[in-house]
């Protein structure tokens, strides 16, 4: 396959933050009297904060002004940031460290490609702030997944051509972004449409796969 780099999504791939996102949106929606459930939450995976808010507001009859929308997004983020303070290295998902260590040892570059502006806080909390060869996140992109920008920026930081990269994602929006970037795609959990698939990274050897 000639893969020289593996780019990992953060939320739901490296760490369990997907549940913190759900809890924070649910709290904000309850405050506003807006219906929200886990099924709607699935549509927010990989999608930016403001685009996620638009999806949450589909269940509301009220017409919110731009200023009110910014306030709601800030409120959700305050709930979320509060929740992620409790993260520790134990919250890194099963199979992740083993795969990262092996890839690193064998000279395959590793990067983060996440839509989240909270990526630096999370990497810090889980003890991986200086671990990756590149971190591309919500702070350095204009367009969120399914746009390929976040993954293309990661490849650029690594100085590796997109066709030599593979992305690992738990969201359909992320798989589409990887495909549009011209990269190989690996889906986890409920994500579909990728070149490769596993329920989790627990029993997966990414190095073995990319060195085939
Ligand atoms: C993605 C999550 O990683 O980041 C989305 O899957 C989230 O659910 C997005 O909306 C933006 O996150 P943040 O931390 O910038 O609000
Ligand atoms: Mg994700």
mmCIF file with all atom_site columns, C-alpha atoms and ligand atoms in Angstrom:
data_model
loop_
_atom_site.group_PDB
_atom_site.id
_atom_site.type_symbol
_atom_site.label_atom_id
_atom_site.label_alt_id
_atom_site.label_comp_id
_atom_site.label_asym_id
_atom_site.label_entity_id
_atom_site.label_seq_id
_atom_site.pdbx_PDB_ins_code
_atom_site.Cartn_x
_atom_site.Cartn_y
_atom_site.Cartn_z
_atom_site.occupancy
_atom_site.B_iso_or_equiv
_atom_site.pdbx_formal_charge
_atom_site.auth_seq_id
_atom_site.auth_comp_id
_atom_site.auth_asym_id
_atom_site.auth_atom_id
_atom_site.pdbx_PDB_model_num
ATOM   1   C  CA  . UNK A 1 1   ? 0.000   0.000  0.000  1.00 0.00 ? 1   UNK A CA  1
ATOM   2   C  CA  . UNK A 1 2   ? 3.024   2.276  0.522  1.00 0.00 ? 2   UNK A CA  1
ATOM   3   C  CA  . UNK A 1 3   ? 1.565   3.987  3.582  1.00 0.00 ? 3   UNK A CA  1
ATOM   4   C  CA  . UNK A 1 4   ? 4.037   6.331  5.285  1.00 0.00 ? 4   UNK A CA  1
ATOM   5   C  CA  . UNK A 1 5   ? 1.678   8.013  7.761  1.00 0.00 ? 5   UNK A CA  1
ATOM   6   C  CA  . UNK A 1 6   ? -1.458  7.183  9.729  1.00 0.00 ? 6   UNK A CA  1
ATOM   7   C  CA  . UNK A 1 7   ? -3.690  10.131 10.667 1.00 0.00 ? 7   UNK A CA  1
ATOM   8   C  CA  . UNK A 1 8   ? -6.020  9.548  13.605 1.00 0.00 ? 8   UNK A CA  1
ATOM   9   C  CA  . UNK A 1 9   ? -9.258  11.303 14.382 1.00 0.00 ? 9   UNK A CA  1
ATOM   10  C  CA  . UNK A 1 10  ? -9.312  12.182 18.101 1.00 0.00 ? 10  UNK A CA  1
ATOM   11  C  CA  . UNK A 1 11  ? -12.874 12.057 19.528 1.00 0.00 ? 11  UNK A CA  1
ATOM   12  C  CA  . UNK A 1 12  ? -14.123 8.472  19.485 1.00 0.00 ? 12  UNK A CA  1
ATOM   13  C  CA  . UNK A 1 13  ? -10.887 7.039  18.028 1.00 0.00 ? 13  UNK A CA  1
ATOM   14  C  CA  . UNK A 1 14  ? -8.085  7.937  20.472 1.00 0.00 ? 14  UNK A CA  1
ATOM   15  C  CA  . UNK A 1 15  ? -10.222 8.878  23.447 1.00 0.00 ? 15  UNK A CA  1
ATOM   16  C  CA  . UNK A 1 16  ? -13.728 8.464  24.858 1.00 0.00 ? 16  UNK A CA  1
ATOM   17  C  CA  . UNK A 1 17  ? -14.684 12.158 24.492 1.00 0.00 ? 17  UNK A CA  1
ATOM   18  C  CA  . UNK A 1 18  ? -17.604 11.347 22.177 1.00 0.00 ? 18  UNK A CA  1
ATOM   19  C  CA  . UNK A 1 19  ? -19.690 10.681 25.285 1.00 0.00 ? 19  UNK A CA  1
ATOM   20  C  CA  . UNK A 1 20  ? -18.659 14.031 26.840 1.00 0.00 ? 20  UNK A CA  1
ATOM   21  C  CA  . UNK A 1 21  ? -19.843 15.768 23.636 1.00 0.00 ? 21  UNK A CA  1
ATOM   22  C  CA  . UNK A 1 22  ? -23.192 13.985 23.967 1.00 0.00 ? 22  UNK A CA  1
ATOM   23  C  CA  . UNK A 1 23  ? -23.608 14.917 27.654 1.00 0.00 ? 23  UNK A CA  1
ATOM   24  C  CA  . UNK A 1 24  ? -22.723 18.575 27.023 1.00 0.00 ? 24  UNK A CA  1
ATOM   25  C  CA  . UNK A 1 25  ? -25.099 18.953 24.050 1.00 0.00 ? 25  UNK A CA  1
ATOM   26  C  CA  . UNK A 1 26  ? -27.852 17.171 26.001 1.00 0.00 ? 26  UNK A CA  1
ATOM   27  C  CA  . UNK A 1 27  ? -27.440 19.579 28.929 1.00 0.00 ? 27  UNK A CA  1
ATOM   28  C  CA  . UNK A 1 28  ? -27.549 22.623 26.645 1.00 0.00 ? 28  UNK A CA  1
ATOM   29  C  CA  . UNK A 1 29  ? -30.580 21.261 24.761 1.00 0.00 ? 29  UNK A CA  1
ATOM   30  C  CA  . UNK A 1 30  ? -32.402 20.492 28.043 1.00 0.00 ? 30  UNK A CA  1
ATOM   31  C  CA  . UNK A 1 31  ? -31.713 24.066 29.250 1.00 0.00 ? 31  UNK A CA  1
ATOM   32  C  CA  . UNK A 1 32  ? -33.348 25.345 26.040 1.00 0.00 ? 32  UNK A CA  1
ATOM   33  C  CA  . UNK A 1 33  ? -36.215 22.834 26.078 1.00 0.00 ? 33  UNK A CA  1
ATOM   34  C  CA  . UNK A 1 34  ? -34.990 21.275 22.809 1.00 0.00 ? 34  UNK A CA  1
ATOM   35  C  CA  . UNK A 1 35  ? -35.399 17.537 22.174 1.00 0.00 ? 35  UNK A CA  1
ATOM   36  C  CA  . UNK A 1 36  ? -32.049 15.751 21.789 1.00 0.00 ? 36  UNK A CA  1
ATOM   37  C  CA  . UNK A 1 37  ? -31.108 12.081 21.830 1.00 0.00 ? 37  UNK A CA  1
ATOM   38  C  CA  . UNK A 1 38  ? -28.231 9.738  21.015 1.00 0.00 ? 38  UNK A CA  1
ATOM   39  C  CA  . UNK A 1 39  ? -29.522 9.196  17.480 1.00 0.00 ? 39  UNK A CA  1
ATOM   40  C  CA  . UNK A 1 40  ? -29.267 12.925 16.715 1.00 0.00 ? 40  UNK A CA  1
ATOM   41  C  CA  . UNK A 1 41  ? -25.874 12.919 18.453 1.00 0.00 ? 41  UNK A CA  1
ATOM   42  C  CA  . UNK A 1 42  ? -24.560 10.398 15.901 1.00 0.00 ? 42  UNK A CA  1
ATOM   43  C  CA  . UNK A 1 43  ? -24.961 13.092 13.217 1.00 0.00 ? 43  UNK A CA  1
ATOM   44  C  CA  . UNK A 1 44  ? -22.616 15.409 15.162 1.00 0.00 ? 44  UNK A CA  1
ATOM   45  C  CA  . UNK A 1 45  ? -19.598 13.098 14.960 1.00 0.00 ? 45  UNK A CA  1
ATOM   46  C  CA  . UNK A 1 46  ? -16.747 14.829 13.140 1.00 0.00 ? 46  UNK A CA  1
ATOM   47  C  CA  . UNK A 1 47  ? -18.847 17.941 12.508 1.00 0.00 ? 47  UNK A CA  1
ATOM   48  C  CA  . UNK A 1 48  ? -17.675 21.368 13.769 1.00 0.00 ? 48  UNK A CA  1
ATOM   49  C  CA  . UNK A 1 49  ? -19.181 23.011 16.853 1.00 0.00 ? 49  UNK A CA  1
ATOM   50  C  CA  . UNK A 1 50  ? -21.305 25.576 14.960 1.00 0.00 ? 50  UNK A CA  1
ATOM   51  C  CA  . UNK A 1 51  ? -22.499 23.040 12.375 1.00 0.00 ? 51  UNK A CA  1
ATOM   52  C  CA  . UNK A 1 52  ? -23.354 20.660 15.220 1.00 0.00 ? 52  UNK A CA  1
ATOM   53  C  CA  . UNK A 1 53  ? -25.427 23.418 16.833 1.00 0.00 ? 53  UNK A CA  1
ATOM   54  C  CA  . UNK A 1 54  ? -27.405 23.880 13.597 1.00 0.00 ? 54  UNK A CA  1
ATOM   55  C  CA  . UNK A 1 55  ? -28.279 20.163 13.686 1.00 0.00 ? 55  UNK A CA  1
ATOM   56  C  CA  . UNK A 1 56  ? -29.345 20.409 17.372 1.00 0.00 ? 56  UNK A CA  1
ATOM   57  C  CA  . UNK A 1 57  ? -31.523 23.455 16.565 1.00 0.00 ? 57  UNK A CA  1
ATOM   58  C  CA  . UNK A 1 58  ? -33.435 21.545 13.847 1.00 0.00 ? 58  UNK A CA  1
ATOM   59  C  CA  . UNK A 1 59  ? -35.691 20.337 16.704 1.00 0.00 ? 59  UNK A CA  1
ATOM   60  C  CA  . UNK A 1 60  ? -36.479 23.889 17.855 1.00 0.00 ? 60  UNK A CA  1
ATOM   61  C  CA  . UNK A 1 61  ? -39.248 26.182 16.539 1.00 0.00 ? 61  UNK A CA  1
ATOM   62  C  CA  . UNK A 1 62  ? -37.475 29.294 17.752 1.00 0.00 ? 62  UNK A CA  1
ATOM   63  C  CA  . UNK A 1 63  ? -35.490 31.426 15.283 1.00 0.00 ? 63  UNK A CA  1
ATOM   64  C  CA  . UNK A 1 64  ? -32.195 32.115 17.035 1.00 0.00 ? 64  UNK A CA  1
ATOM   65  C  CA  . UNK A 1 65  ? -30.076 35.152 16.104 1.00 0.00 ? 65  UNK A CA  1
ATOM   66  C  CA  . UNK A 1 66  ? -26.395 34.658 15.246 1.00 0.00 ? 66  UNK A CA  1
ATOM   67  C  CA  . UNK A 1 67  ? -25.485 36.135 18.615 1.00 0.00 ? 67  UNK A CA  1
ATOM   68  C  CA  . UNK A 1 68  ? -27.796 33.727 20.455 1.00 0.00 ? 68  UNK A CA  1
ATOM   69  C  CA  . UNK A 1 69  ? -26.308 30.818 18.493 1.00 0.00 ? 69  UNK A CA  1
ATOM   70  C  CA  . UNK A 1 70  ? -22.789 31.828 19.505 1.00 0.00 ? 70  UNK A CA  1
ATOM   71  C  CA  . UNK A 1 71  ? -23.937 32.011 23.127 1.00 0.00 ? 71  UNK A CA  1
ATOM   72  C  CA  . UNK A 1 72  ? -25.475 28.515 22.931 1.00 0.00 ? 72  UNK A CA  1
ATOM   73  C  CA  . UNK A 1 73  ? -22.305 27.073 21.372 1.00 0.00 ? 73  UNK A CA  1
ATOM   74  C  CA  . UNK A 1 74  ? -20.233 28.740 24.093 1.00 0.00 ? 74  UNK A CA  1
ATOM   75  C  CA  . UNK A 1 75  ? -22.534 27.292 26.745 1.00 0.00 ? 75  UNK A CA  1
ATOM   76  C  CA  . UNK A 1 76  ? -22.201 23.780 25.339 1.00 0.00 ? 76  UNK A CA  1
ATOM   77  C  CA  . UNK A 1 77  ? -18.448 24.197 25.138 1.00 0.00 ? 77  UNK A CA  1
ATOM   78  C  CA  . UNK A 1 78  ? -18.249 25.341 28.773 1.00 0.00 ? 78  UNK A CA  1
ATOM   79  C  CA  . UNK A 1 79  ? -20.115 22.181 29.836 1.00 0.00 ? 79  UNK A CA  1
ATOM   80  C  CA  . UNK A 1 80  ? -17.820 20.118 27.594 1.00 0.00 ? 80  UNK A CA  1
ATOM   81  C  CA  . UNK A 1 81  ? -14.561 21.681 28.798 1.00 0.00 ? 81  UNK A CA  1
ATOM   82  C  CA  . UNK A 1 82  ? -15.694 21.029 32.359 1.00 0.00 ? 82  UNK A CA  1
ATOM   83  C  CA  . UNK A 1 83  ? -16.247 17.349 31.538 1.00 0.00 ? 83  UNK A CA  1
ATOM   84  C  CA  . UNK A 1 84  ? -12.917 16.825 29.761 1.00 0.00 ? 84  UNK A CA  1
ATOM   85  C  CA  . UNK A 1 85  ? -10.967 18.136 32.758 1.00 0.00 ? 85  UNK A CA  1
ATOM   86  C  CA  . UNK A 1 86  ? -11.614 14.722 34.271 1.00 0.00 ? 86  UNK A CA  1
ATOM   87  C  CA  . UNK A 1 87  ? -9.872  12.851 31.417 1.00 0.00 ? 87  UNK A CA  1
ATOM   88  C  CA  . UNK A 1 88  ? -6.709  10.916 32.264 1.00 0.00 ? 88  UNK A CA  1
ATOM   89  C  CA  . UNK A 1 89  ? -4.437  8.570  30.268 1.00 0.00 ? 89  UNK A CA  1
ATOM   90  C  CA  . UNK A 1 90  ? -6.834  5.771  31.340 1.00 0.00 ? 90  UNK A CA  1
ATOM   91  C  CA  . UNK A 1 91  ? -9.451  7.221  28.984 1.00 0.00 ? 91  UNK A CA  1
ATOM   92  C  CA  . UNK A 1 92  ? -7.363  6.390  25.914 1.00 0.00 ? 92  UNK A CA  1
ATOM   93  C  CA  . UNK A 1 93  ? -9.350  3.692  24.101 1.00 0.00 ? 93  UNK A CA  1
ATOM   94  C  CA  . UNK A 1 94  ? -8.299  0.032  24.031 1.00 0.00 ? 94  UNK A CA  1
ATOM   95  C  CA  . UNK A 1 95  ? -5.661  -0.939 21.470 1.00 0.00 ? 95  UNK A CA  1
ATOM   96  C  CA  . UNK A 1 96  ? -4.691  2.675  20.741 1.00 0.00 ? 96  UNK A CA  1
ATOM   97  C  CA  . UNK A 1 97  ? -1.379  2.899  22.632 1.00 0.00 ? 97  UNK A CA  1
ATOM   98  C  CA  . UNK A 1 98  ? -0.165  -0.438 21.344 1.00 0.00 ? 98  UNK A CA  1
ATOM   99  C  CA  . UNK A 1 99  ? -0.832  0.615  17.742 1.00 0.00 ? 99  UNK A CA  1
ATOM   100 C  CA  . UNK A 1 100 ? 0.703   4.075  18.170 1.00 0.00 ? 100 UNK A CA  1
ATOM   101 C  CA  . UNK A 1 101 ? 3.839   2.623  19.771 1.00 0.00 ? 101 UNK A CA  1
ATOM   102 C  CA  . UNK A 1 102 ? 4.317   0.009  17.039 1.00 0.00 ? 102 UNK A CA  1
ATOM   103 C  CA  . UNK A 1 103 ? 3.797   2.505  14.206 1.00 0.00 ? 103 UNK A CA  1
ATOM   104 C  CA  . UNK A 1 104 ? 6.273   4.905  15.826 1.00 0.00 ? 104 UNK A CA  1
ATOM   105 C  CA  . UNK A 1 105 ? 8.891   2.170  16.388 1.00 0.00 ? 105 UNK A CA  1
ATOM   106 C  CA  . UNK A 1 106 ? 8.612   1.028  12.779 1.00 0.00 ? 106 UNK A CA  1
ATOM   107 C  CA  . UNK A 1 107 ? 9.050   4.544  11.360 1.00 0.00 ? 107 UNK A CA  1
ATOM   108 C  CA  . UNK A 1 108 ? 5.466   5.212  10.211 1.00 0.00 ? 108 UNK A CA  1
ATOM   109 C  CA  . UNK A 1 109 ? 4.534   8.835  10.993 1.00 0.00 ? 109 UNK A CA  1
ATOM   110 C  CA  . UNK A 1 110 ? 1.515   9.402  13.225 1.00 0.00 ? 110 UNK A CA  1
ATOM   111 C  CA  . UNK A 1 111 ? -0.713  12.483 13.273 1.00 0.00 ? 111 UNK A CA  1
ATOM   112 C  CA  . UNK A 1 112 ? -3.988  13.807 14.620 1.00 0.00 ? 112 UNK A CA  1
ATOM   113 C  CA  . UNK A 1 113 ? -6.693  15.054 12.233 1.00 0.00 ? 113 UNK A CA  1
ATOM   114 C  CA  . UNK A 1 114 ? -9.575  16.345 14.345 1.00 0.00 ? 114 UNK A CA  1
ATOM   115 C  CA  . UNK A 1 115 ? -12.321 18.967 13.895 1.00 0.00 ? 115 UNK A CA  1
ATOM   116 C  CA  . UNK A 1 116 ? -12.081 19.848 17.589 1.00 0.00 ? 116 UNK A CA  1
ATOM   117 C  CA  . UNK A 1 117 ? -10.759 23.175 18.834 1.00 0.00 ? 117 UNK A CA  1
ATOM   118 C  CA  . UNK A 1 118 ? -10.267 21.460 22.204 1.00 0.00 ? 118 UNK A CA  1
ATOM   119 C  CA  . UNK A 1 119 ? -7.649  19.049 20.794 1.00 0.00 ? 119 UNK A CA  1
ATOM   120 C  CA  . UNK A 1 120 ? -4.686  20.643 22.683 1.00 0.00 ? 120 UNK A CA  1
ATOM   121 C  CA  . UNK A 1 121 ? -6.546  20.426 26.038 1.00 0.00 ? 121 UNK A CA  1
ATOM   122 C  CA  . UNK A 1 122 ? -7.483  16.776 25.424 1.00 0.00 ? 122 UNK A CA  1
ATOM   123 C  CA  . UNK A 1 123 ? -3.996  15.678 24.298 1.00 0.00 ? 123 UNK A CA  1
ATOM   124 C  CA  . UNK A 1 124 ? -2.612  17.339 27.388 1.00 0.00 ? 124 UNK A CA  1
ATOM   125 C  CA  . UNK A 1 125 ? -5.076  15.609 29.723 1.00 0.00 ? 125 UNK A CA  1
ATOM   126 C  CA  . UNK A 1 126 ? -4.337  12.142 28.265 1.00 0.00 ? 126 UNK A CA  1
ATOM   127 C  CA  . UNK A 1 127 ? -0.565  12.685 28.335 1.00 0.00 ? 127 UNK A CA  1
ATOM   128 C  CA  . UNK A 1 128 ? -0.063  12.702 24.535 1.00 0.00 ? 128 UNK A CA  1
ATOM   129 C  CA  . UNK A 1 129 ? 0.625   16.415 23.971 1.00 0.00 ? 129 UNK A CA  1
ATOM   130 C  CA  . UNK A 1 130 ? 4.090   15.808 22.489 1.00 0.00 ? 130 UNK A CA  1
ATOM   131 C  CA  . UNK A 1 131 ? 3.529   12.320 21.141 1.00 0.00 ? 131 UNK A CA  1
ATOM   132 C  CA  . UNK A 1 132 ? 2.402   12.898 17.539 1.00 0.00 ? 132 UNK A CA  1
ATOM   133 C  CA  . UNK A 1 133 ? 4.520   13.969 14.558 1.00 0.00 ? 133 UNK A CA  1
ATOM   134 C  CA  . UNK A 1 134 ? 1.797   16.470 13.590 1.00 0.00 ? 134 UNK A CA  1
ATOM   135 C  CA  . UNK A 1 135 ? -1.461  17.794 15.044 1.00 0.00 ? 135 UNK A CA  1
ATOM   136 C  CA  . UNK A 1 136 ? -4.032  19.230 12.642 1.00 0.00 ? 136 UNK A CA  1
ATOM   137 C  CA  . UNK A 1 137 ? -7.240  20.305 14.379 1.00 0.00 ? 137 UNK A CA  1
ATOM   138 C  CA  . UNK A 1 138 ? -10.218 22.675 14.515 1.00 0.00 ? 138 UNK A CA  1
ATOM   139 C  CA  . UNK A 1 139 ? -7.866  25.579 15.229 1.00 0.00 ? 139 UNK A CA  1
ATOM   140 C  CA  . UNK A 1 140 ? -6.084  25.487 11.854 1.00 0.00 ? 140 UNK A CA  1
ATOM   141 C  CA  . UNK A 1 141 ? -8.926  24.789 9.415  1.00 0.00 ? 141 UNK A CA  1
ATOM   142 C  CA  . UNK A 1 142 ? -11.714 26.766 7.759  1.00 0.00 ? 142 UNK A CA  1
ATOM   143 C  CA  . UNK A 1 143 ? -13.858 23.837 6.617  1.00 0.00 ? 143 UNK A CA  1
ATOM   144 C  CA  . UNK A 1 144 ? -14.742 20.921 8.841  1.00 0.00 ? 144 UNK A CA  1
ATOM   145 C  CA  . UNK A 1 145 ? -15.195 17.248 7.794  1.00 0.00 ? 145 UNK A CA  1
ATOM   146 C  CA  . UNK A 1 146 ? -16.506 15.996 5.338  1.00 0.00 ? 146 UNK A CA  1
ATOM   147 C  CA  . UNK A 1 147 ? -14.215 18.616 3.770  1.00 0.00 ? 147 UNK A CA  1
ATOM   148 C  CA  . UNK A 1 148 ? -10.733 17.054 3.422  1.00 0.00 ? 148 UNK A CA  1
ATOM   149 C  CA  . UNK A 1 149 ? -8.904  20.165 4.711  1.00 0.00 ? 149 UNK A CA  1
ATOM   150 C  CA  . UNK A 1 150 ? -7.967  18.850 8.186  1.00 0.00 ? 150 UNK A CA  1
ATOM   151 C  CA  . UNK A 1 151 ? -6.373  15.679 6.754  1.00 0.00 ? 151 UNK A CA  1
ATOM   152 C  CA  . UNK A 1 152 ? -4.637  17.486 3.885  1.00 0.00 ? 152 UNK A CA  1
ATOM   153 C  CA  . UNK A 1 153 ? -3.139  19.940 6.418  1.00 0.00 ? 153 UNK A CA  1
ATOM   154 C  CA  . UNK A 1 154 ? -1.860  16.995 8.495  1.00 0.00 ? 154 UNK A CA  1
ATOM   155 C  CA  . UNK A 1 155 ? -0.217  15.430 5.407  1.00 0.00 ? 155 UNK A CA  1
ATOM   156 C  CA  . UNK A 1 156 ? 1.318   18.792 4.551  1.00 0.00 ? 156 UNK A CA  1
ATOM   157 C  CA  . UNK A 1 157 ? 2.732   19.165 8.097  1.00 0.00 ? 157 UNK A CA  1
ATOM   158 C  CA  . UNK A 1 158 ? 4.254   15.680 7.773  1.00 0.00 ? 158 UNK A CA  1
ATOM   159 C  CA  . UNK A 1 159 ? 5.482   16.419 4.264  1.00 0.00 ? 159 UNK A CA  1
ATOM   160 C  CA  . UNK A 1 160 ? 3.929   13.173 3.018  1.00 0.00 ? 160 UNK A CA  1
ATOM   161 C  CA  . UNK A 1 161 ? 1.743   12.875 -0.094 1.00 0.00 ? 161 UNK A CA  1
ATOM   162 C  CA  . UNK A 1 162 ? -1.979  12.194 0.611  1.00 0.00 ? 162 UNK A CA  1
ATOM   163 C  CA  . UNK A 1 163 ? -1.871  8.884  -1.292 1.00 0.00 ? 163 UNK A CA  1
ATOM   164 C  CA  . UNK A 1 164 ? 0.746   7.667  1.210  1.00 0.00 ? 164 UNK A CA  1
ATOM   165 C  CA  . UNK A 1 165 ? -1.548  8.375  4.189  1.00 0.00 ? 165 UNK A CA  1
ATOM   166 C  CA  . UNK A 1 166 ? -4.267  6.347  5.873  1.00 0.00 ? 166 UNK A CA  1
ATOM   167 C  CA  . UNK A 1 167 ? -6.886  7.906  8.152  1.00 0.00 ? 167 UNK A CA  1
ATOM   168 C  CA  . UNK A 1 168 ? -8.635  6.225  11.099 1.00 0.00 ? 168 UNK A CA  1
ATOM   169 C  CA  . UNK A 1 169 ? -12.156 7.511  11.807 1.00 0.00 ? 169 UNK A CA  1
ATOM   170 C  CA  . UNK A 1 170 ? -15.339 6.766  13.770 1.00 0.00 ? 170 UNK A CA  1
ATOM   171 C  CA  . UNK A 1 171 ? -17.538 9.141  11.730 1.00 0.00 ? 171 UNK A CA  1
ATOM   172 C  CA  . UNK A 1 172 ? -19.042 8.903  8.241  1.00 0.00 ? 172 UNK A CA  1
ATOM   173 C  CA  . UNK A 1 173 ? -18.134 12.590 7.757  1.00 0.00 ? 173 UNK A CA  1
ATOM   174 C  CA  . UNK A 1 174 ? -14.503 11.708 8.514  1.00 0.00 ? 174 UNK A CA  1
ATOM   175 C  CA  . UNK A 1 175 ? -14.428 8.738  6.134  1.00 0.00 ? 175 UNK A CA  1
ATOM   176 C  CA  . UNK A 1 176 ? -15.781 10.979 3.375  1.00 0.00 ? 176 UNK A CA  1
ATOM   177 C  CA  . UNK A 1 177 ? -13.115 13.602 4.223  1.00 0.00 ? 177 UNK A CA  1
ATOM   178 C  CA  . UNK A 1 178 ? -10.377 10.953 3.991  1.00 0.00 ? 178 UNK A CA  1
ATOM   179 C  CA  . UNK A 1 179 ? -11.647 9.735  0.639  1.00 0.00 ? 179 UNK A CA  1
ATOM   180 C  CA  . UNK A 1 180 ? -11.857 13.275 -0.713 1.00 0.00 ? 180 UNK A CA  1
ATOM   181 C  CA  . UNK A 1 181 ? -8.268  13.802 0.467  1.00 0.00 ? 181 UNK A CA  1
ATOM   182 C  CA  . UNK A 1 182 ? -7.220  10.802 -1.661 1.00 0.00 ? 182 UNK A CA  1
ATOM   183 C  CA  . UNK A 1 183 ? -6.161  8.775  1.393  1.00 0.00 ? 183 UNK A CA  1
ATOM   184 C  CA  . UNK A 1 184 ? -6.781  5.177  2.456  1.00 0.00 ? 184 UNK A CA  1
ATOM   185 C  CA  . UNK A 1 185 ? -9.569  4.966  5.058  1.00 0.00 ? 185 UNK A CA  1
ATOM   186 C  CA  . UNK A 1 186 ? -10.077 2.816  8.157  1.00 0.00 ? 186 UNK A CA  1
ATOM   187 C  CA  . UNK A 1 187 ? -13.498 2.953  9.855  1.00 0.00 ? 187 UNK A CA  1
ATOM   188 C  CA  . UNK A 1 188 ? -14.217 2.153  13.499 1.00 0.00 ? 188 UNK A CA  1
ATOM   189 C  CA  . UNK A 1 189 ? -17.523 1.502  15.299 1.00 0.00 ? 189 UNK A CA  1
ATOM   190 C  CA  . UNK A 1 190 ? -20.564 2.632  13.329 1.00 0.00 ? 190 UNK A CA  1
ATOM   191 C  CA  . UNK A 1 191 ? -18.711 4.433  10.529 1.00 0.00 ? 191 UNK A CA  1
ATOM   192 C  CA  . UNK A 1 192 ? -19.158 2.966  7.060  1.00 0.00 ? 192 UNK A CA  1
ATOM   193 C  CA  . UNK A 1 193 ? -17.856 3.200  3.503  1.00 0.00 ? 193 UNK A CA  1
ATOM   194 C  CA  . UNK A 1 194 ? -14.132 2.788  4.254  1.00 0.00 ? 194 UNK A CA  1
ATOM   195 C  CA  . UNK A 1 195 ? -11.409 0.588  2.757  1.00 0.00 ? 195 UNK A CA  1
ATOM   196 C  CA  . UNK A 1 196 ? -11.008 -1.225 6.084  1.00 0.00 ? 196 UNK A CA  1
ATOM   197 C  CA  . UNK A 1 197 ? -13.252 -1.705 9.109  1.00 0.00 ? 197 UNK A CA  1
ATOM   198 C  CA  . UNK A 1 198 ? -13.065 -2.875 12.746 1.00 0.00 ? 198 UNK A CA  1
ATOM   199 C  CA  . UNK A 1 199 ? -15.349 -2.481 15.761 1.00 0.00 ? 199 UNK A CA  1
ATOM   200 C  CA  . UNK A 1 200 ? -12.399 -0.978 17.723 1.00 0.00 ? 200 UNK A CA  1
ATOM   201 C  CA  . UNK A 1 201 ? -8.590  -0.915 17.562 1.00 0.00 ? 201 UNK A CA  1
ATOM   202 C  CA  . UNK A 1 202 ? -8.430  -3.565 20.292 1.00 0.00 ? 202 UNK A CA  1
ATOM   203 C  CA  . UNK A 1 203 ? -7.533  -6.488 18.015 1.00 0.00 ? 203 UNK A CA  1
ATOM   204 C  CA  . UNK A 1 204 ? -6.130  -4.528 15.086 1.00 0.00 ? 204 UNK A CA  1
ATOM   205 C  CA  . UNK A 1 205 ? -2.465  -4.327 14.032 1.00 0.00 ? 205 UNK A CA  1
ATOM   206 C  CA  . UNK A 1 206 ? -2.327  -1.191 11.900 1.00 0.00 ? 206 UNK A CA  1
ATOM   207 C  CA  . UNK A 1 207 ? 1.390   -1.634 11.173 1.00 0.00 ? 207 UNK A CA  1
ATOM   208 C  CA  . UNK A 1 208 ? 0.792   -5.103 9.779  1.00 0.00 ? 208 UNK A CA  1
ATOM   209 C  CA  . UNK A 1 209 ? -2.025  -3.746 7.613  1.00 0.00 ? 209 UNK A CA  1
ATOM   210 C  CA  . UNK A 1 210 ? -0.120  -0.777 6.184  1.00 0.00 ? 210 UNK A CA  1
ATOM   211 C  CA  . UNK A 1 211 ? 3.060   -2.761 5.566  1.00 0.00 ? 211 UNK A CA  1
ATOM   212 C  CA  . UNK A 1 212 ? 1.262   -5.311 3.381  1.00 0.00 ? 212 UNK A CA  1
HETATM 213 C  C1  . LIG B 2 .   ? -15.193 16.434 16.567 1.00 0.00 ? 1   LIG B C1  1
HETATM 214 C  C2  . LIG B 2 .   ? -16.376 15.766 17.243 1.00 0.00 ? 1   LIG B C2  1
HETATM 215 O  O1  . LIG B 2 .   ? -14.026 15.712 16.828 1.00 0.00 ? 1   LIG B O1  1
HETATM 216 O  O2  . LIG B 2 .   ? -15.032 17.771 17.047 1.00 0.00 ? 1   LIG B O2  1
HETATM 217 C  C3  . LIG B 2 .   ? -17.621 16.610 17.043 1.00 0.00 ? 1   LIG B C3  1
HETATM 218 O  O3  . LIG B 2 .   ? -16.571 14.471 16.676 1.00 0.00 ? 1   LIG B O3  1
HETATM 219 C  C4  . LIG B 2 .   ? -17.371 18.029 17.561 1.00 0.00 ? 1   LIG B C4  1
HETATM 220 O  O4  . LIG B 2 .   ? -18.699 16.013 17.714 1.00 0.00 ? 1   LIG B O4  1
HETATM 221 C  C5  . LIG B 2 .   ? -16.161 18.624 16.847 1.00 0.00 ? 1   LIG B C5  1
HETATM 222 O  O5  . LIG B 2 .   ? -18.516 18.837 17.338 1.00 0.00 ? 1   LIG B O5  1
HETATM 223 C  C6  . LIG B 2 .   ? -15.819 20.037 17.325 1.00 0.00 ? 1   LIG B C6  1
HETATM 224 O  O6  . LIG B 2 .   ? -15.375 19.976 18.647 1.00 0.00 ? 1   LIG B O6  1
HETATM 225 P  P1  . LIG B 2 .   ? -15.087 21.211 19.572 1.00 0.00 ? 1   LIG B P1  1
HETATM 226 O  O7  . LIG B 2 .   ? -14.305 20.610 20.725 1.00 0.00 ? 1   LIG B O7  1
HETATM 227 O  O8  . LIG B 2 .   ? -14.259 22.191 18.794 1.00 0.00 ? 1   LIG B O8  1
HETATM 228 O  O9  . LIG B 2 .   ? -16.388 21.789 19.987 1.00 0.00 ? 1   LIG B O9  1
HETATM 229 MG MG1 . LIG B 2 .   ? -14.603 11.135 15.864 1.00 0.00 ? 2   LIG B MG1 1
#
